[in-house]
Short mmCIF file of C-alpha atoms in Angstrom, two decimals:
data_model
loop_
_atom_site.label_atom_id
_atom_site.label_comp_id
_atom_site.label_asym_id
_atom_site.label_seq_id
_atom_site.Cartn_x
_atom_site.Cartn_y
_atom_site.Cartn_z
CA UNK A 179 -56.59 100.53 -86.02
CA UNK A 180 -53.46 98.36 -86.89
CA UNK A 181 -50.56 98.33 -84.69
CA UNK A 182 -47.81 100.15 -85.30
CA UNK A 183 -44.21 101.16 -83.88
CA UNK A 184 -42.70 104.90 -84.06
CA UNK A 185 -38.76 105.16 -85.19
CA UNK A 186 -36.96 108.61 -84.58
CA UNK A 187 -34.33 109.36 -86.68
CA UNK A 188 -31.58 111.86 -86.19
CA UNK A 189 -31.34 111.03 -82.14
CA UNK A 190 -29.93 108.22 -80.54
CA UNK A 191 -30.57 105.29 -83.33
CA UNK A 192 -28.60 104.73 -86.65
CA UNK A 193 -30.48 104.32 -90.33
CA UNK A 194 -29.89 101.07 -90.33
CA UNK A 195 -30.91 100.27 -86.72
CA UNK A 196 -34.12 101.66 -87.22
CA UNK A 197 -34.37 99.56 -90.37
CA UNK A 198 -34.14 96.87 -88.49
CA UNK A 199 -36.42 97.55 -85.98
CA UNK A 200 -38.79 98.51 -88.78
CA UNK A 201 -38.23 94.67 -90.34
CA UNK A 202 -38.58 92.98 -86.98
CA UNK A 203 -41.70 94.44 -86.48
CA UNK A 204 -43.05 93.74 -89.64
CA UNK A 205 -42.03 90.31 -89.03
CA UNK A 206 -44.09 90.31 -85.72
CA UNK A 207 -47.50 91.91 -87.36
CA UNK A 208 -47.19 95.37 -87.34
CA UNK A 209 -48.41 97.19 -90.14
CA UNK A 210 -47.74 100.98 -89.74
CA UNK A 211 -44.44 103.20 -88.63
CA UNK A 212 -45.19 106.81 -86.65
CA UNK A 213 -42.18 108.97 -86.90
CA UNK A 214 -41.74 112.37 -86.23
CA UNK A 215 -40.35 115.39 -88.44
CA UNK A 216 -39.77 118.05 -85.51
CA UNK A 217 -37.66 116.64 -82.75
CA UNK A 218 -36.66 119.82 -81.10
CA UNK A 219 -33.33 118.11 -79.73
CA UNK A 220 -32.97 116.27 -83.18
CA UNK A 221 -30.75 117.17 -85.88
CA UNK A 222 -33.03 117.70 -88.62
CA UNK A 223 -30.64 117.84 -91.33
CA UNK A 224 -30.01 114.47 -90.73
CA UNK A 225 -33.47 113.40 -89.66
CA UNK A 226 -34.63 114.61 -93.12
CA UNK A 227 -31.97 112.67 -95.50
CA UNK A 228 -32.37 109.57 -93.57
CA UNK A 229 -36.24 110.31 -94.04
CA UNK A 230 -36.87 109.53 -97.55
CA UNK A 231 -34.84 105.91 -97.34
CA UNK A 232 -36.89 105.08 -93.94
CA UNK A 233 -39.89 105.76 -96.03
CA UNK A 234 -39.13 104.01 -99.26
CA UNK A 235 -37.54 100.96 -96.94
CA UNK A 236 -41.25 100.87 -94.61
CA UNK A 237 -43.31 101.06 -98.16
CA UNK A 238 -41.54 98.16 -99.16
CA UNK A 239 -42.56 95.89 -96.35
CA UNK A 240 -46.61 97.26 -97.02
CA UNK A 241 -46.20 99.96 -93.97
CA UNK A 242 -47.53 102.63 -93.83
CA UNK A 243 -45.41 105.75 -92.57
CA UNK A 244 -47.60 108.84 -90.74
CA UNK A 245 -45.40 111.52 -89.00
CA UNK A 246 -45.66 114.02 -86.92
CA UNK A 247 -45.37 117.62 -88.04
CA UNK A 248 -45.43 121.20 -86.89
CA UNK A 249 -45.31 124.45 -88.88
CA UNK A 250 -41.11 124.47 -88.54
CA UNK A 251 -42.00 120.83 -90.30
CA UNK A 252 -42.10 122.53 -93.75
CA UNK A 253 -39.46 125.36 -93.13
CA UNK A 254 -36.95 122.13 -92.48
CA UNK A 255 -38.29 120.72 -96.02
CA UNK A 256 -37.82 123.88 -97.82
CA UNK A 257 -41.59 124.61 -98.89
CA UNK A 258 -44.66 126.61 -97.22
CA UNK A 259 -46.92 125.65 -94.84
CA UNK A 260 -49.72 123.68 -96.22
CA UNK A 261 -47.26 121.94 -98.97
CA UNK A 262 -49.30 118.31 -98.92
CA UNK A 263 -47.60 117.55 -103.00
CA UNK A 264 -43.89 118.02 -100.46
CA UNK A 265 -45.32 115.74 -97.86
CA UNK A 266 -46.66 113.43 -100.73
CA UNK A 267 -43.03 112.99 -102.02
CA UNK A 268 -41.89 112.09 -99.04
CA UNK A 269 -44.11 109.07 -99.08
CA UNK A 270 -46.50 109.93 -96.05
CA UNK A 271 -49.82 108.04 -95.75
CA UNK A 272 -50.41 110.47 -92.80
CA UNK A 273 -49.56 113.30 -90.93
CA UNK A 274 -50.04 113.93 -87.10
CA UNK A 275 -50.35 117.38 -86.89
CA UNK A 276 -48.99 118.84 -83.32
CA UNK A 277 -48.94 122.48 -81.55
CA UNK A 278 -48.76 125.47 -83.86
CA UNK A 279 -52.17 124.89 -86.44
CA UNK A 280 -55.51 126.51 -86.30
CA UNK A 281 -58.57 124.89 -86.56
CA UNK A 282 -58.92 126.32 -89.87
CA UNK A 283 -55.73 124.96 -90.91
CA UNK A 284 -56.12 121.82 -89.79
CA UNK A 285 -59.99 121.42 -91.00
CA UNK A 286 -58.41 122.38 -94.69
CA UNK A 287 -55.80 119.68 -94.37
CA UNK A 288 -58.40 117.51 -93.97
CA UNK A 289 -59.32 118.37 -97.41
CA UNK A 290 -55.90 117.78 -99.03
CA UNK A 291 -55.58 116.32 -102.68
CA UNK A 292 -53.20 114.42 -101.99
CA UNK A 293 -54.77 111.59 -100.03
CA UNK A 294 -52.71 112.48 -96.91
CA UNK A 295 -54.51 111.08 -93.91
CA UNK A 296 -54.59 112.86 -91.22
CA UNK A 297 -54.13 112.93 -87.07
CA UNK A 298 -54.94 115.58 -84.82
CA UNK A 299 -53.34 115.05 -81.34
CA UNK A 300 -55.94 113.34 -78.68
CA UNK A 301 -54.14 114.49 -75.58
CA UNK A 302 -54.37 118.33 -76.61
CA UNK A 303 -57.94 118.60 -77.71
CA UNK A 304 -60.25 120.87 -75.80
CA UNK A 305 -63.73 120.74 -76.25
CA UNK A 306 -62.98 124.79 -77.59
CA UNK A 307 -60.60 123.55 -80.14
CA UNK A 308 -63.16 120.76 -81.14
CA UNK A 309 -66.19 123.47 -81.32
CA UNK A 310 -63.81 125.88 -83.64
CA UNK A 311 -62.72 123.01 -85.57
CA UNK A 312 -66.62 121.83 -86.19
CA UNK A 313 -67.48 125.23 -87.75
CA UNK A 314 -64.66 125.01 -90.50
CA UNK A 315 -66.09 121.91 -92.37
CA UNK A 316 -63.52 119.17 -91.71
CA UNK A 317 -63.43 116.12 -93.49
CA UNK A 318 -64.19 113.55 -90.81
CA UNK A 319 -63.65 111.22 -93.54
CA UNK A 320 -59.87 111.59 -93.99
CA UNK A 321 -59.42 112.43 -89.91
CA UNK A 322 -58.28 110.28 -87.21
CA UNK A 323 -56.60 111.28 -83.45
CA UNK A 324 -54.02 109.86 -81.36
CA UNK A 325 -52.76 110.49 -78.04
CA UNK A 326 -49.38 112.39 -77.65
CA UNK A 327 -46.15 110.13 -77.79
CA UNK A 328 -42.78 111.49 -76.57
CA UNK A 329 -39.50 109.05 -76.88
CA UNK A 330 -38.93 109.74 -72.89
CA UNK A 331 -39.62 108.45 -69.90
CA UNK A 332 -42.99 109.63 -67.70
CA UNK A 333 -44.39 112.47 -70.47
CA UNK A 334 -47.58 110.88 -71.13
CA UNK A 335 -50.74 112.07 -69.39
CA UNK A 336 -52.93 110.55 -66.74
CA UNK A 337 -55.73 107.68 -67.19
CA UNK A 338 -58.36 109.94 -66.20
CA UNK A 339 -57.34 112.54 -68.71
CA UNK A 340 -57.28 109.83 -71.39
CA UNK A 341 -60.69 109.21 -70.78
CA UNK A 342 -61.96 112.56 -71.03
CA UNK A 343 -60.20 113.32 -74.30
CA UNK A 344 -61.79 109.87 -75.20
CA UNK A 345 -65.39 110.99 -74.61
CA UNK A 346 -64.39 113.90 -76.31
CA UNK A 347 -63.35 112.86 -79.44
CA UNK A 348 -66.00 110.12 -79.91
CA UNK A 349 -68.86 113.31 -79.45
CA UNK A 350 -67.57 114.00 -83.00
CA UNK A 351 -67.14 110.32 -84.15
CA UNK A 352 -63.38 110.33 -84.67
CA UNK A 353 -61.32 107.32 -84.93
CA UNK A 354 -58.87 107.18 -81.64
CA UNK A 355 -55.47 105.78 -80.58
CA UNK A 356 -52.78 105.68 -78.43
CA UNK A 357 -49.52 104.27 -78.51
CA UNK A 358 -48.02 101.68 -75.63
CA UNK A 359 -44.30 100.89 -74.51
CA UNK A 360 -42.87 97.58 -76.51
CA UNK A 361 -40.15 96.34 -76.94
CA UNK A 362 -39.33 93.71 -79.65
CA UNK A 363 -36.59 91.94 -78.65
CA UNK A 364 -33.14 91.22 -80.58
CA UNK A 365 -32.92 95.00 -82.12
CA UNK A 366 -29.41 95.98 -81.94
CA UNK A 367 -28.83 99.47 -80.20
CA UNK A 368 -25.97 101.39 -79.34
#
């Protein structure tokens, strides 16, 4: 799995702030950006214009960009649910699909055209949602997990849950990571 950084835009961070982060980190090995297109608190209007220039700006440097979506994800982009050509022109290698899918849904993403990878959430799987998600066919192929990240303080989850949702996820032979706190240092912020 190559290391990567997340940038959030349309919270406390300014286009060109996370532009620099994304350079500085390129500039220190990382390879891939996770970024997230439902931010409850964000405001999505501008999350979604600064979006596309993120995007084109990561692709430049040879980063990939996977972000995390919900079904609002696609009401904020104008299209339906399921819209992978939308997400495509947006320039997404990947999408981390959160709360608000079925296992049917999500096995069928796995089956996208588009050549959208994607991410089911490792600290929300249950060995029911697994089971369900088995019987609809996914393509284990184009399917990787990670554990939740949240841009706040004391929301991730416990070492011994990690390891259960570990053992869980490997029953099925799917890729897993998990993000860590980093800082790389001389990024301006506010």
């Amino acid at each position: 799995m190559p290391k990567g950084i997340s940038v959030f835009m349309g919270l406390n961070y300014t286009l060109d702030q996370n532009k620099e982060y994304i350079s500085k980190a390129k500039m220190s090995g990382f390879e891939s950006v996770f970024t997230s297109l439902h931010i409850p608190e964000a405001d999505n209007k501008k999350a979604i214009e600064e979006f596309r220039s993120l995007v084109d700006y990561a692709k430049k440097l040879d980063m990939e960009v996977i972000a995390d979506i919900s079904p609002r994800t696609f009401g904020y982009l104008g299209t339906s649910i399921g819209d992978f050509k939308a997400l495509k022109e947006l320039g997404l290698y990947g999408i981390r699909v959160d709360f608000g899918f079925t296992p049917e849904e999500i096995a069928e993403f796995t089956r996208n055209s588009y050549n959208i990878r994607l991410e089911i959430n490792a600290s929300t799987v249950t060995p029911r949602f697994l089971k369900a998600f088995e019987s609809c066919s996914p393509n284990y192929d184009n399917l990787q997990a990670c554990h939740n990240y949240y841009p706040r303080l004391n929301t991730g989850i416990s070492l011994e849950t990690l390891k259960y949702k570990n053992e869980l996820l490997k029953k099925y032979g799917i890729t897993i990571s998990a993000f860590i706190y980093c800082l790389i240092p001389n990024v301006t912020t506010n």
